[in-house]
Tab-separated table of C-alpha atoms and ligand atoms in Angstrom:
chain	number	residue	atom	x	y	z
A	1	MET	CA	-24.159	-36.535	0.052
A	2	SER	CA	-27.000	-34.184	-0.360
A	3	MET	CA	-26.853	-32.700	3.093
A	4	ASN	CA	-26.215	-29.124	2.117
A	5	ILE	CA	-29.525	-27.440	2.052
A	6	GLU	CA	-31.790	-30.056	3.611
A	7	ASP	CA	-31.903	-28.156	6.705
A	8	PRO	CA	-31.733	-24.379	6.107
A	9	VAL	CA	-31.523	-22.092	8.999
A	10	THR	CA	-34.496	-20.098	10.161
A	11	GLU	CA	-35.308	-16.551	8.780
A	12	ASP	CA	-34.419	-14.961	12.287
A	13	ILE	CA	-31.093	-16.639	12.252
A	14	ALA	CA	-30.322	-15.615	8.631
A	15	ARG	CA	-31.295	-12.006	9.437
A	16	ASP	CA	-28.705	-11.808	12.149
A	17	PHE	CA	-25.907	-13.275	9.819
A	18	ASN	CA	-22.672	-11.447	10.585
A	19	LEU	CA	-19.321	-12.647	9.184
A	20	ALA	CA	-17.652	-11.124	12.247
A	21	ASN	CA	-19.492	-13.219	14.615
A	22	LEU	CA	-20.290	-16.687	13.006
A	23	PRO	CA	-22.089	-19.442	14.795
A	24	ALA	CA	-20.084	-22.617	15.716
A	25	ASP	CA	-21.874	-24.829	13.221
A	26	TYR	CA	-21.125	-22.648	10.329
A	27	ILE	CA	-17.770	-24.173	9.270
A	28	ALA	CA	-19.116	-27.709	8.816
A	29	ASN	CA	-22.105	-26.591	6.721
A	30	PRO	CA	-22.329	-22.882	5.701
A	31	TYR	CA	-24.748	-23.636	2.830
A	32	ARG	CA	-27.706	-23.878	5.278
A	33	TYR	CA	-27.183	-20.107	5.951
A	34	PHE	CA	-26.704	-19.194	2.286
A	35	GLU	CA	-29.935	-20.967	1.435
A	36	THR	CA	-32.109	-18.879	3.761
A	37	LEU	CA	-30.158	-15.647	3.123
A	38	ARG	CA	-30.595	-15.974	-0.681
A	39	ARG	CA	-34.339	-16.457	-0.352
A	40	ILE	CA	-35.078	-13.688	2.125
A	41	ASP	CA	-32.210	-11.339	1.915
A	42	PRO	CA	-29.781	-11.867	-0.989
A	43	VAL	CA	-28.073	-8.489	-0.644
A	44	HIS	CA	-27.726	-8.810	3.172
A	45	ARG	CA	-26.527	-5.713	5.123
A	46	MET	CA	-24.297	-6.619	8.031
A	47	PRO	CA	-23.692	-4.642	11.194
A	48	ASP	CA	-20.458	-3.090	9.880
A	49	GLY	CA	-22.278	-1.782	6.829
A	50	SER	CA	-20.910	-4.377	4.363
A	51	TYR	CA	-23.159	-6.582	2.211
A	52	PHE	CA	-22.963	-10.276	1.895
A	53	LEU	CA	-24.282	-11.506	-1.630
A	54	THR	CA	-25.543	-14.990	-2.174
A	55	ARG	CA	-27.217	-14.808	-5.524
A	56	TYR	CA	-25.323	-16.130	-8.572
A	57	ASP	CA	-26.298	-13.264	-10.896
A	58	ASP	CA	-25.228	-10.549	-8.530
A	59	LEU	CA	-21.924	-12.171	-8.015
A	60	VAL	CA	-21.410	-12.335	-11.831
A	61	SER	CA	-22.359	-8.738	-12.170
A	62	VAL	CA	-19.950	-7.654	-9.605
A	63	TYR	CA	-17.116	-9.713	-11.059
A	64	ARG	CA	-17.801	-8.373	-14.602
A	65	ASN	CA	-17.793	-4.706	-13.574
A	66	PRO	CA	-14.366	-3.661	-12.233
A	67	LYS	CA	-14.973	-0.074	-13.130
A	68	ILE	CA	-17.620	-0.006	-10.508
A	69	TRP	CA	-16.389	-2.758	-8.164
A	70	SER	CA	-12.780	-2.279	-7.085
A	71	SER	CA	-10.535	-5.073	-5.962
A	72	ASP	CA	-8.032	-2.628	-4.351
A	73	LYS	CA	-7.918	-3.254	-0.603
A	74	LYS	CA	-5.967	-0.323	0.730
A	75	VAL	CA	-9.068	1.347	2.399
A	76	GLU	CA	-10.098	-1.977	3.966
A	77	PHE	CA	-6.893	-3.260	5.184
A	78	LYS	CA	-5.383	0.004	6.572
A	79	PRO	CA	-7.251	0.071	9.847
A	80	ALA	CA	-6.501	-3.466	10.802
A	81	MET	CA	-3.041	-3.956	9.239
A	82	GLY	CA	-1.556	-0.455	9.661
A	83	ASP	CA	1.825	0.017	7.782
A	84	SER	CA	2.762	-3.684	8.420
A	85	PRO	CA	4.568	-5.982	6.019
A	86	LEU	CA	1.185	-7.801	5.795
A	87	TYR	CA	-0.396	-4.687	4.428
A	88	GLU	CA	2.428	-4.214	1.958
A	89	HIS	CA	1.953	-7.745	0.664
A	90	HIS	CA	-1.880	-7.691	0.366
A	91	THR	CA	-1.866	-4.324	-1.455
A	92	THR	CA	0.890	-5.124	-3.864
A	93	SER	CA	-0.162	-8.479	-5.197
A	94	LEU	CA	-2.065	-8.460	-8.454
A	95	VAL	CA	-5.192	-10.016	-7.075
A	96	PHE	CA	-5.864	-6.783	-4.881
A	97	ARG	CA	-5.080	-4.218	-7.654
A	98	ASP	CA	-7.217	-2.568	-10.245
A	99	PRO	CA	-6.461	-1.846	-13.879
A	100	PRO	CA	-4.092	-0.535	-15.323
A	101	ASP	CA	-1.709	-1.889	-12.609
A	102	HIS	CA	-3.514	-5.247	-12.575
A	103	THR	CA	-3.423	-5.506	-16.359
A	104	ARG	CA	0.355	-4.850	-16.494
A	105	LEU	CA	1.003	-7.560	-13.697
A	106	ARG	CA	-1.346	-10.086	-15.111
A	107	LYS	CA	0.347	-10.034	-18.507
A	108	LEU	CA	3.506	-11.151	-16.746
A	109	PHE	CA	1.910	-14.388	-15.678
A	110	GLN	CA	0.349	-15.246	-18.914
A	111	ALA	CA	3.116	-17.281	-20.434
A	112	ALA	CA	3.276	-19.593	-17.362
A	113	PHE	CA	-0.282	-20.682	-17.837
A	114	THR	CA	-0.747	-21.317	-21.605
A	115	PRO	CA	-2.196	-24.660	-22.458
A	116	LYS	CA	1.229	-25.631	-23.746
A	117	ALA	CA	3.087	-24.609	-20.415
A	118	ILE	CA	0.438	-26.698	-18.468
A	119	ALA	CA	0.856	-29.690	-20.751
A	120	ASN	CA	4.562	-29.515	-20.212
A	121	LEU	CA	3.920	-29.851	-16.465
A	122	GLU	CA	1.747	-33.004	-16.706
A	123	PRO	CA	4.594	-35.579	-16.756
A	124	ARG	CA	6.019	-34.108	-13.497
A	125	ILE	CA	2.584	-33.897	-11.840
A	126	GLU	CA	2.071	-37.647	-12.767
A	127	LYS	CA	5.379	-38.688	-11.329
A	128	LEU	CA	4.724	-36.765	-8.081
A	129	VAL	CA	1.330	-38.402	-7.733
A	130	ASP	CA	2.790	-41.913	-8.303
A	131	GLY	CA	5.465	-41.231	-5.811
A	132	TYR	CA	2.873	-40.312	-2.994
A	133	LEU	CA	0.749	-43.295	-3.825
A	134	ASP	CA	3.766	-45.745	-3.776
A	135	ALA	CA	4.590	-44.448	-0.409
A	136	ALA	CA	0.964	-45.100	0.768
A	137	GLU	CA	0.952	-48.565	-0.759
A	138	ASP	CA	4.137	-49.412	1.370
A	139	LYS	CA	2.518	-48.174	4.453
A	140	GLY	CA	-1.146	-49.357	3.709
A	141	SER	CA	-2.470	-46.056	5.051
A	142	LEU	CA	-2.139	-42.318	4.369
A	143	ASP	CA	-3.442	-39.038	5.593
A	144	LEU	CA	-5.162	-37.871	2.449
A	145	VAL	CA	-4.427	-34.190	3.349
A	146	GLU	CA	-0.918	-34.336	4.865
A	147	ASP	CA	0.526	-37.090	2.629
A	148	PHE	CA	-1.445	-36.299	-0.694
A	149	ALA	CA	-3.710	-33.189	-1.209
A	150	PHE	CA	-1.150	-30.917	0.353
A	151	MET	CA	2.011	-32.438	-1.204
A	152	LEU	CA	1.200	-32.089	-4.806
A	153	PRO	CA	0.171	-28.420	-5.215
A	154	VAL	CA	2.922	-27.083	-3.077
A	155	GLU	CA	5.528	-29.142	-5.012
A	156	VAL	CA	4.049	-27.902	-8.300
A	157	VAL	CA	4.204	-24.134	-7.316
A	158	CYS	CA	7.756	-24.681	-5.783
A	159	ASP	CA	8.751	-26.066	-9.210
A	160	MET	CA	7.331	-23.024	-11.048
A	161	LEU	CA	9.469	-20.687	-8.937
A	162	GLY	CA	12.436	-23.025	-8.724
A	163	ALA	CA	12.013	-23.155	-5.059
A	164	PRO	CA	13.657	-26.080	-3.345
A	165	SER	CA	10.963	-28.625	-2.221
A	166	SER	CA	12.802	-29.004	1.099
A	167	GLU	CA	11.286	-25.654	1.815
A	168	ARG	CA	7.731	-26.740	1.413
A	169	ASN	CA	6.799	-26.880	5.118
A	170	SER	CA	8.030	-23.347	5.720
A	171	ILE	CA	6.118	-22.221	2.530
A	172	ARG	CA	3.080	-23.781	3.961
A	173	ASP	CA	3.418	-22.245	7.338
A	174	TRP	CA	4.191	-18.755	5.857
A	175	ALA	CA	1.198	-19.051	3.461
A	176	GLN	CA	-1.213	-20.030	6.268
A	177	ALA	CA	0.009	-17.023	8.409
A	178	ILE	CA	-0.299	-14.578	5.405
A	179	LEU	CA	-3.740	-15.971	4.342
A	180	GLY	CA	-4.815	-16.080	7.827
A	181	GLY	CA	-4.767	-12.195	7.703
A	182	LEU	CA	-7.636	-12.254	5.362
A	183	GLU	CA	-10.050	-13.960	7.697
A	184	PRO	CA	-13.127	-11.764	8.588
A	185	VAL	CA	-11.730	-11.234	12.164
A	186	MET	CA	-8.103	-10.178	12.574
A	187	THR	CA	-6.361	-10.294	16.038
A	188	ASP	CA	-3.141	-8.730	17.032
A	189	GLU	CA	-1.535	-12.126	16.970
A	190	THR	CA	-2.659	-12.862	13.319
A	191	ARG	CA	-1.378	-9.484	12.128
A	192	GLU	CA	1.998	-10.206	13.878
A	193	GLN	CA	2.227	-13.791	12.457
A	194	GLY	CA	1.305	-12.687	9.097
A	195	SER	CA	3.891	-9.772	8.943
A	196	GLN	CA	6.588	-12.093	10.257
A	197	ALA	CA	5.763	-14.568	7.513
A	198	VAL	CA	5.910	-11.890	4.847
A	199	ASN	CA	9.376	-10.909	6.054
A	200	ASN	CA	10.594	-14.505	6.178
A	201	PHE	CA	9.145	-15.109	2.622
A	202	LYS	CA	10.904	-11.851	1.284
A	203	ASP	CA	14.273	-12.991	2.750
A	204	PHE	CA	13.753	-16.541	1.181
A	205	LEU	CA	12.869	-15.044	-2.265
A	206	ARG	CA	15.640	-12.529	-2.303
A	207	ASP	CA	18.082	-15.424	-1.864
A	208	LEU	CA	16.293	-17.452	-4.570
A	209	ILE	CA	16.227	-14.473	-6.969
A	210	LYS	CA	19.955	-13.782	-6.450
A	211	HIS	CA	20.710	-17.470	-7.040
A	212	ARG	CA	18.599	-17.381	-10.205
A	213	ARG	CA	20.337	-14.252	-11.506
A	214	GLU	CA	23.775	-15.905	-10.905
A	215	ASN	CA	22.614	-19.115	-12.573
A	216	PRO	CA	20.119	-18.104	-15.184
A	217	THR	CA	19.872	-21.519	-16.736
A	218	SER	CA	20.136	-23.753	-13.576
A	219	GLY	CA	17.492	-26.299	-14.599
A	220	GLU	CA	14.101	-26.670	-16.113
A	221	SER	CA	12.030	-25.462	-13.071
A	222	GLY	CA	11.748	-21.887	-12.183
A	223	GLU	CA	10.571	-20.602	-15.473
A	224	VAL	CA	7.942	-18.353	-13.989
A	225	LEU	CA	10.756	-16.831	-11.687
A	226	SER	CA	12.960	-16.168	-14.589
A	227	ALA	CA	10.187	-14.391	-16.539
A	228	LEU	CA	9.371	-12.198	-13.557
A	229	ILE	CA	13.023	-11.501	-13.019
A	230	GLU	CA	13.340	-10.432	-16.688
A	231	ALA	CA	10.434	-8.095	-16.244
A	232	GLU	CA	11.960	-6.626	-13.209
A	233	GLU	CA	15.204	-5.997	-15.046
A	234	ASP	CA	13.337	-4.209	-17.831
A	235	GLY	CA	12.544	-1.723	-15.111
A	236	GLU	CA	9.175	-0.480	-16.425
A	237	LYS	CA	7.062	-3.480	-16.079
A	238	LEU	CA	7.856	-4.555	-12.432
A	239	THR	CA	9.601	-3.022	-9.342
A	240	GLU	CA	11.668	-5.189	-7.060
A	241	LEU	CA	8.905	-5.072	-4.448
A	242	GLU	CA	6.242	-6.110	-6.972
A	243	LEU	CA	8.384	-9.010	-8.003
A	244	LEU	CA	8.862	-10.253	-4.400
A	245	HIS	CA	5.013	-9.862	-3.593
A	246	GLN	CA	3.835	-11.565	-6.904
A	247	CYS	CA	6.065	-14.581	-6.092
A	248	ILE	CA	4.647	-14.786	-2.560
A	249	PHE	CA	1.224	-14.447	-4.074
A	250	LEU	CA	1.822	-17.260	-6.491
A	251	LEU	CA	3.116	-19.547	-3.835
A	252	ASN	CA	0.071	-18.870	-1.649
A	253	ALA	CA	-2.574	-18.837	-4.373
A	254	GLY	CA	-1.381	-22.055	-5.988
A	255	HIS	CA	-1.306	-24.402	-3.073
A	256	GLU	CA	-3.892	-24.059	-0.266
A	257	THR	CA	-6.695	-23.592	-2.765
A	258	THR	CA	-5.798	-26.694	-4.689
A	259	THR	CA	-5.130	-28.763	-1.521
A	260	ASN	CA	-8.696	-27.851	-0.492
A	261	MET	CA	-10.036	-28.744	-3.877
A	262	LEU	CA	-8.354	-32.147	-3.757
A	263	ALA	CA	-9.396	-32.818	-0.215
A	264	ASN	CA	-12.985	-31.642	-0.434
A	265	GLY	CA	-13.728	-33.888	-3.401
A	266	ILE	CA	-11.936	-36.867	-1.965
A	267	HIS	CA	-13.961	-36.549	1.206
A	268	GLU	CA	-17.143	-36.194	-0.754
A	269	LEU	CA	-16.532	-39.263	-2.868
A	270	LEU	CA	-15.465	-41.269	-0.012
A	271	THR	CA	-18.708	-40.591	1.713
A	272	ASN	CA	-20.836	-41.020	-1.355
A	273	ASP	CA	-20.799	-44.536	-2.748
A	274	GLU	CA	-23.280	-43.840	-5.466
A	275	GLN	CA	-21.183	-41.079	-7.009
A	276	ARG	CA	-17.818	-42.875	-6.456
A	277	GLY	CA	-19.322	-46.033	-8.095
A	278	LYS	CA	-20.259	-43.763	-11.226
A	279	LEU	CA	-16.708	-42.566	-11.376
A	280	HIS	CA	-15.308	-46.131	-11.227
A	281	LYS	CA	-17.598	-47.196	-14.026
A	282	ASN	CA	-16.755	-44.364	-16.164
A	283	PRO	CA	-13.251	-42.829	-15.572
A	284	GLN	CA	-13.872	-40.288	-18.191
A	285	LEU	CA	-16.283	-38.563	-15.766
A	286	VAL	CA	-13.083	-37.305	-13.866
A	287	GLU	CA	-13.292	-33.999	-15.466
A	288	SER	CA	-16.947	-33.156	-14.764
A	289	CYS	CA	-16.275	-34.658	-11.353
A	290	ILE	CA	-13.650	-32.054	-10.675
A	291	GLU	CA	-16.042	-29.214	-11.899
A	292	GLU	CA	-18.622	-30.547	-9.535
A	293	VAL	CA	-16.247	-30.533	-6.589
A	294	LEU	CA	-15.279	-27.005	-7.349
A	295	ARG	CA	-19.112	-25.996	-7.432
A	296	PHE	CA	-20.304	-28.094	-4.578
A	297	ASP	CA	-17.669	-27.388	-1.917
A	298	SER	CA	-15.704	-24.406	-3.319
A	299	PRO	CA	-12.214	-24.150	-1.919
A	300	ILE	CA	-12.413	-20.442	-1.751
A	301	GLN	CA	-15.624	-19.215	-0.352
A	302	LEU	CA	-15.340	-15.422	-0.283
A	303	ASN	CA	-14.133	-12.676	-2.593
A	304	ASN	CA	-14.492	-8.900	-1.910
A	305	ARG	CA	-15.021	-5.777	-3.759
A	306	ARG	CA	-15.636	-2.121	-2.971
A	307	ALA	CA	-18.199	0.159	-4.674
A	308	LEU	CA	-16.355	3.086	-6.469
A	309	GLU	CA	-19.678	4.930	-7.030
A	310	ASP	CA	-23.203	4.748	-5.809
A	311	THR	CA	-24.696	1.721	-7.407
A	312	GLU	CA	-27.478	-0.859	-7.165
A	313	LEU	CA	-27.779	-4.661	-6.828
A	314	GLY	CA	-30.991	-6.570	-7.348
A	315	GLY	CA	-33.037	-3.521	-6.412
A	316	VAL	CA	-30.904	-2.564	-3.321
A	317	SER	CA	-29.129	0.736	-3.393
A	318	ILE	CA	-25.416	0.422	-2.506
A	319	PRO	CA	-23.657	3.677	-1.462
A	320	GLN	CA	-20.148	4.490	-2.790
A	321	GLY	CA	-17.439	3.059	-0.648
A	322	SER	CA	-19.506	0.085	0.560
A	323	GLN	CA	-17.778	-3.301	0.793
A	324	VAL	CA	-19.445	-6.416	-0.585
A	325	HIS	CA	-18.504	-10.038	0.267
A	326	LEU	CA	-19.181	-12.331	-2.707
A	327	SER	CA	-20.404	-15.664	-1.246
A	328	ILE	CA	-19.022	-18.087	-3.806
A	329	GLY	CA	-20.568	-21.023	-1.973
A	330	GLY	CA	-23.804	-19.145	-1.981
A	331	GLY	CA	-23.655	-18.344	-5.630
A	332	ASN	CA	-22.662	-21.931	-6.520
A	333	HIS	CA	-25.683	-23.327	-4.752
A	334	ASP	CA	-28.244	-20.899	-6.385
A	335	PRO	CA	-31.183	-22.835	-7.603
A	336	GLU	CA	-31.812	-20.288	-10.298
A	337	GLN	CA	-28.528	-21.312	-11.919
A	338	PHE	CA	-28.074	-24.987	-10.855
A	339	ASP	CA	-30.686	-27.718	-10.820
A	340	ARG	CA	-30.795	-29.516	-7.460
A	341	PRO	CA	-27.840	-27.435	-6.112
A	342	GLY	CA	-27.527	-29.599	-2.877
A	343	GLN	CA	-26.898	-32.728	-4.887
A	344	PHE	CA	-23.374	-33.778	-5.617
A	345	ASP	CA	-23.676	-34.881	-9.219
A	346	ILE	CA	-20.461	-35.734	-10.999
A	347	GLU	CA	-22.346	-35.885	-14.237
A	348	ARG	CA	-23.700	-32.363	-14.003
A	349	ALA	CA	-23.724	-30.618	-17.327
A	350	GLY	CA	-23.507	-26.849	-18.011
A	351	ASN	CA	-21.704	-26.374	-14.742
A	352	LYS	CA	-20.656	-22.680	-14.910
A	353	HIS	CA	-19.646	-22.466	-11.370
A	354	LEU	CA	-17.811	-19.535	-9.724
A	355	ALA	CA	-15.137	-21.323	-7.805
A	356	PHE	CA	-12.363	-19.482	-9.914
A	357	GLY	CA	-14.271	-16.127	-9.847
A	358	ALA	CA	-15.000	-14.436	-13.161
A	359	GLY	CA	-13.931	-11.370	-15.157
A	360	VAL	CA	-10.473	-9.725	-15.298
A	361	HIS	CA	-9.338	-11.416	-12.015
A	362	ILE	CA	-10.427	-14.895	-12.977
A	363	CYS	CA	-8.123	-17.388	-11.447
A	364	ALA	CA	-4.887	-17.524	-13.539
A	365	GLY	CA	-4.128	-20.897	-12.367
A	366	ASN	CA	-7.495	-22.484	-13.089
A	367	SER	CA	-6.193	-24.914	-15.827
A	368	LEU	CA	-3.224	-25.874	-13.716
A	369	ALA	CA	-5.568	-26.626	-10.663
A	370	ARG	CA	-7.927	-28.642	-12.981
A	371	THR	CA	-4.960	-30.584	-14.419
A	372	GLU	CA	-3.709	-31.400	-10.922
A	373	GLY	CA	-7.113	-32.469	-9.890
A	374	ARG	CA	-7.662	-34.690	-12.956
A	375	ILE	CA	-4.379	-36.552	-12.504
A	376	ALA	CA	-4.635	-36.865	-8.771
A	377	TYR	CA	-8.209	-38.351	-8.788
A	378	SER	CA	-7.611	-40.640	-11.767
A	379	LYS	CA	-4.622	-42.249	-10.121
A	380	LEU	CA	-5.959	-42.310	-6.443
A	381	PHE	CA	-9.397	-43.850	-7.011
A	382	PHE	CA	-8.280	-46.273	-9.664
A	383	ARG	CA	-5.197	-47.587	-7.959
A	384	PHE	CA	-6.891	-47.902	-4.527
A	385	PRO	CA	-10.409	-48.987	-5.285
A	386	GLU	CA	-10.974	-49.924	-1.544
A	387	LEU	CA	-9.589	-46.619	-0.173
A	388	HIS	CA	-11.700	-45.636	2.812
A	389	LEU	CA	-11.658	-43.162	5.754
A	390	SER	CA	-10.220	-44.702	8.931
A	391	GLY	CA	-10.442	-42.085	11.652
A	392	PRO	CA	-11.827	-38.716	12.595
A	393	VAL	CA	-11.756	-36.193	9.744
A	394	VAL	CA	-10.643	-32.654	10.757
A	395	ARG	CA	-12.034	-29.692	9.040
A	396	SER	CA	-9.975	-26.476	8.603
A	397	PRO	CA	-11.447	-23.666	10.814
A	398	ARG	CA	-11.140	-21.006	8.155
A	399	VAL	CA	-14.084	-19.079	6.822
A	400	ARG	CA	-12.502	-17.723	3.520
A	401	PHE	CA	-10.945	-21.169	2.626
A	402	LYS	CA	-12.815	-24.235	3.031
A	403	GLY	CA	-11.089	-27.627	3.402
A	404	PHE	CA	-9.763	-30.149	5.743
A	405	SER	CA	-6.687	-30.428	7.937
A	406	ASN	CA	-6.764	-34.366	8.217
A	407	LEU	CA	-8.362	-37.127	6.389
A	408	PRO	CA	-6.932	-40.401	7.660
A	409	ALA	CA	-7.467	-43.337	5.455
A	410	MET	CA	-6.577	-46.991	4.692
A	411	ILE	CA	-5.921	-48.234	1.252
A	412	ARG	CA	-7.602	-51.632	1.646
B	501	HEM	C1	-8.769	-25.131	-7.011
B	501	HEM	C2	-7.775	-24.218	-6.936
B	501	HEM	C3	-8.027	-22.754	-6.996
B	501	HEM	C4	-8.994	-22.058	-6.742
B	501	HEM	C5	-10.443	-22.407	-6.235
B	501	HEM	C6	-8.688	-20.663	-7.036
B	501	HEM	C7	-9.560	-19.552	-6.882
B	501	HEM	C8	-9.148	-18.245	-7.338
B	501	HEM	C9	-10.177	-17.277	-7.301
B	501	HEM	C10	-11.628	-17.262	-6.810
B	501	HEM	C11	-9.463	-16.059	-7.734
B	501	HEM	C12	-10.123	-14.727	-7.978
B	501	HEM	C13	-9.916	-13.793	-6.780
B	501	HEM	C14	-10.780	-12.443	-7.107
B	501	HEM	O1	-11.400	-12.248	-8.176
B	501	HEM	O2	-10.782	-11.558	-6.250
B	501	HEM	C15	-8.158	-16.489	-8.085
B	501	HEM	C16	-7.240	-15.737	-8.521
B	501	HEM	C17	-5.861	-16.085	-8.842
B	501	HEM	N1	-5.388	-17.348	-8.795
B	501	HEM	FE1	-6.358	-19.069	-8.251
B	501	HEM	N2	-7.477	-20.635	-7.387
B	501	HEM	C18	-6.943	-21.860	-7.443
B	501	HEM	C19	-5.579	-22.401	-7.871
B	501	HEM	C20	-4.691	-21.547	-8.391
B	501	HEM	C21	-3.473	-21.973	-8.844
B	501	HEM	C22	-2.975	-23.368	-8.869
B	501	HEM	C23	-2.680	-20.937	-9.259
B	501	HEM	C24	-1.292	-20.829	-9.653
B	501	HEM	C25	-0.322	-21.556	-9.504
B	501	HEM	C26	-3.524	-19.688	-9.015
B	501	HEM	C27	-3.172	-18.542	-9.239
B	501	HEM	C28	-4.064	-17.280	-9.203
B	501	HEM	C29	-3.687	-16.052	-9.491
B	501	HEM	C30	-2.349	-15.468	-10.037
B	501	HEM	C31	-4.842	-15.184	-9.269
B	501	HEM	C32	-4.902	-13.747	-9.440
B	501	HEM	C33	-5.551	-13.406	-10.667
B	501	HEM	C34	-5.821	-11.983	-10.873
B	501	HEM	O3	-5.909	-11.202	-9.971
B	501	HEM	O4	-5.906	-11.445	-12.072
B	501	HEM	N3	-4.732	-20.209	-8.448
B	501	HEM	N4	-8.031	-17.816	-7.775
């Protein structure tokens, strides 16, 4: 489909763009807004004084300068989150810390994401995917989110931490409540639910860690957890609180994002016969197809930074303390960087999208996500060549995360 930028919003609508008060049609197609904003006001000041950036080059320059652009969220989150468990989580996980703490925490994750470690996960990923497709074959139908795109990533991250997969529904609910606390508008209810979820998650992880300590060699899974526990025992690298919050973060970061990537691309391919036909003819395109899915309909749409000093972006002065919203969807549709950005093109070359961010915080799980995508798409589309949508698709109402809640389908 090439719907994305065919109908950009008017300049008046773009000038009033406010993340805290978005129009109803934004969720289905935010790109119409980014298109006009990028053209008339790429460093857009919103009523609360923060800036919304839609130009690729501006995003890259912010990502690449952590000395000027801080990821630490203590200042932003304090007013809405207070001293809640939700605040504790979001200000302790590595993604919202700056060097040198960030550097120390990031090193602890490295071993889990080497090419060798990812390659070792491949047989397990293949087996999981085959299992979901066997179940669909028996039934003749499946919900491509509930029974597929959600199942795989949550199972893989559970494996990494040695968490029983029987807990995956609780993990999903907790993750949604915790990540819901990052939406542009926070209600008392979202704060309460998010904090409750952090507490539940901590209890669950304390049990898991205790079990792991008592049974250090209790199986192949849980290697990441063992490495983190070792670092905690070492005393200097990781506190107990940091250990718990990195585990929560990993479980959250590793699944909803990947679920959305899988679902967004499946939806695109099932509604775009031309591109799906190309993939069929040439299965080797699956890797560039995944990259295009990540660019075209990015699972994470927003990242944030705060200016540590007075600075400037594309000729606009930004005072110290200002918050900026990096529109990943905006950057990934910038015509200065991508030819025909509104076209979904699985053969696109030189696709340097920003779906995984860039710079020191670039997604630690990017090759795992890519591997899951490659295996999932290869098997799904080749095993069920007649796969088609069979009922109303439901989009997730989130602004920061873009995806679907339901994609009902028949396999023939
Ligand atoms: C398609 C799926 C995914 C997308 C689109 C995605 C996107 C991102 C983005 C944009 C960031 C940077 C945040 C920032 O700079 O503020 C990030 C960070 C991170 N992601 Fe992912 N991610 C995905 C999958 C995963 C998976 C599968 C894992 C692990 C199992 C993971 C683990 C992490 C970690 C640990 C960080 C923090 C890195 C740091 O702060 O140094 N992600 N991700």
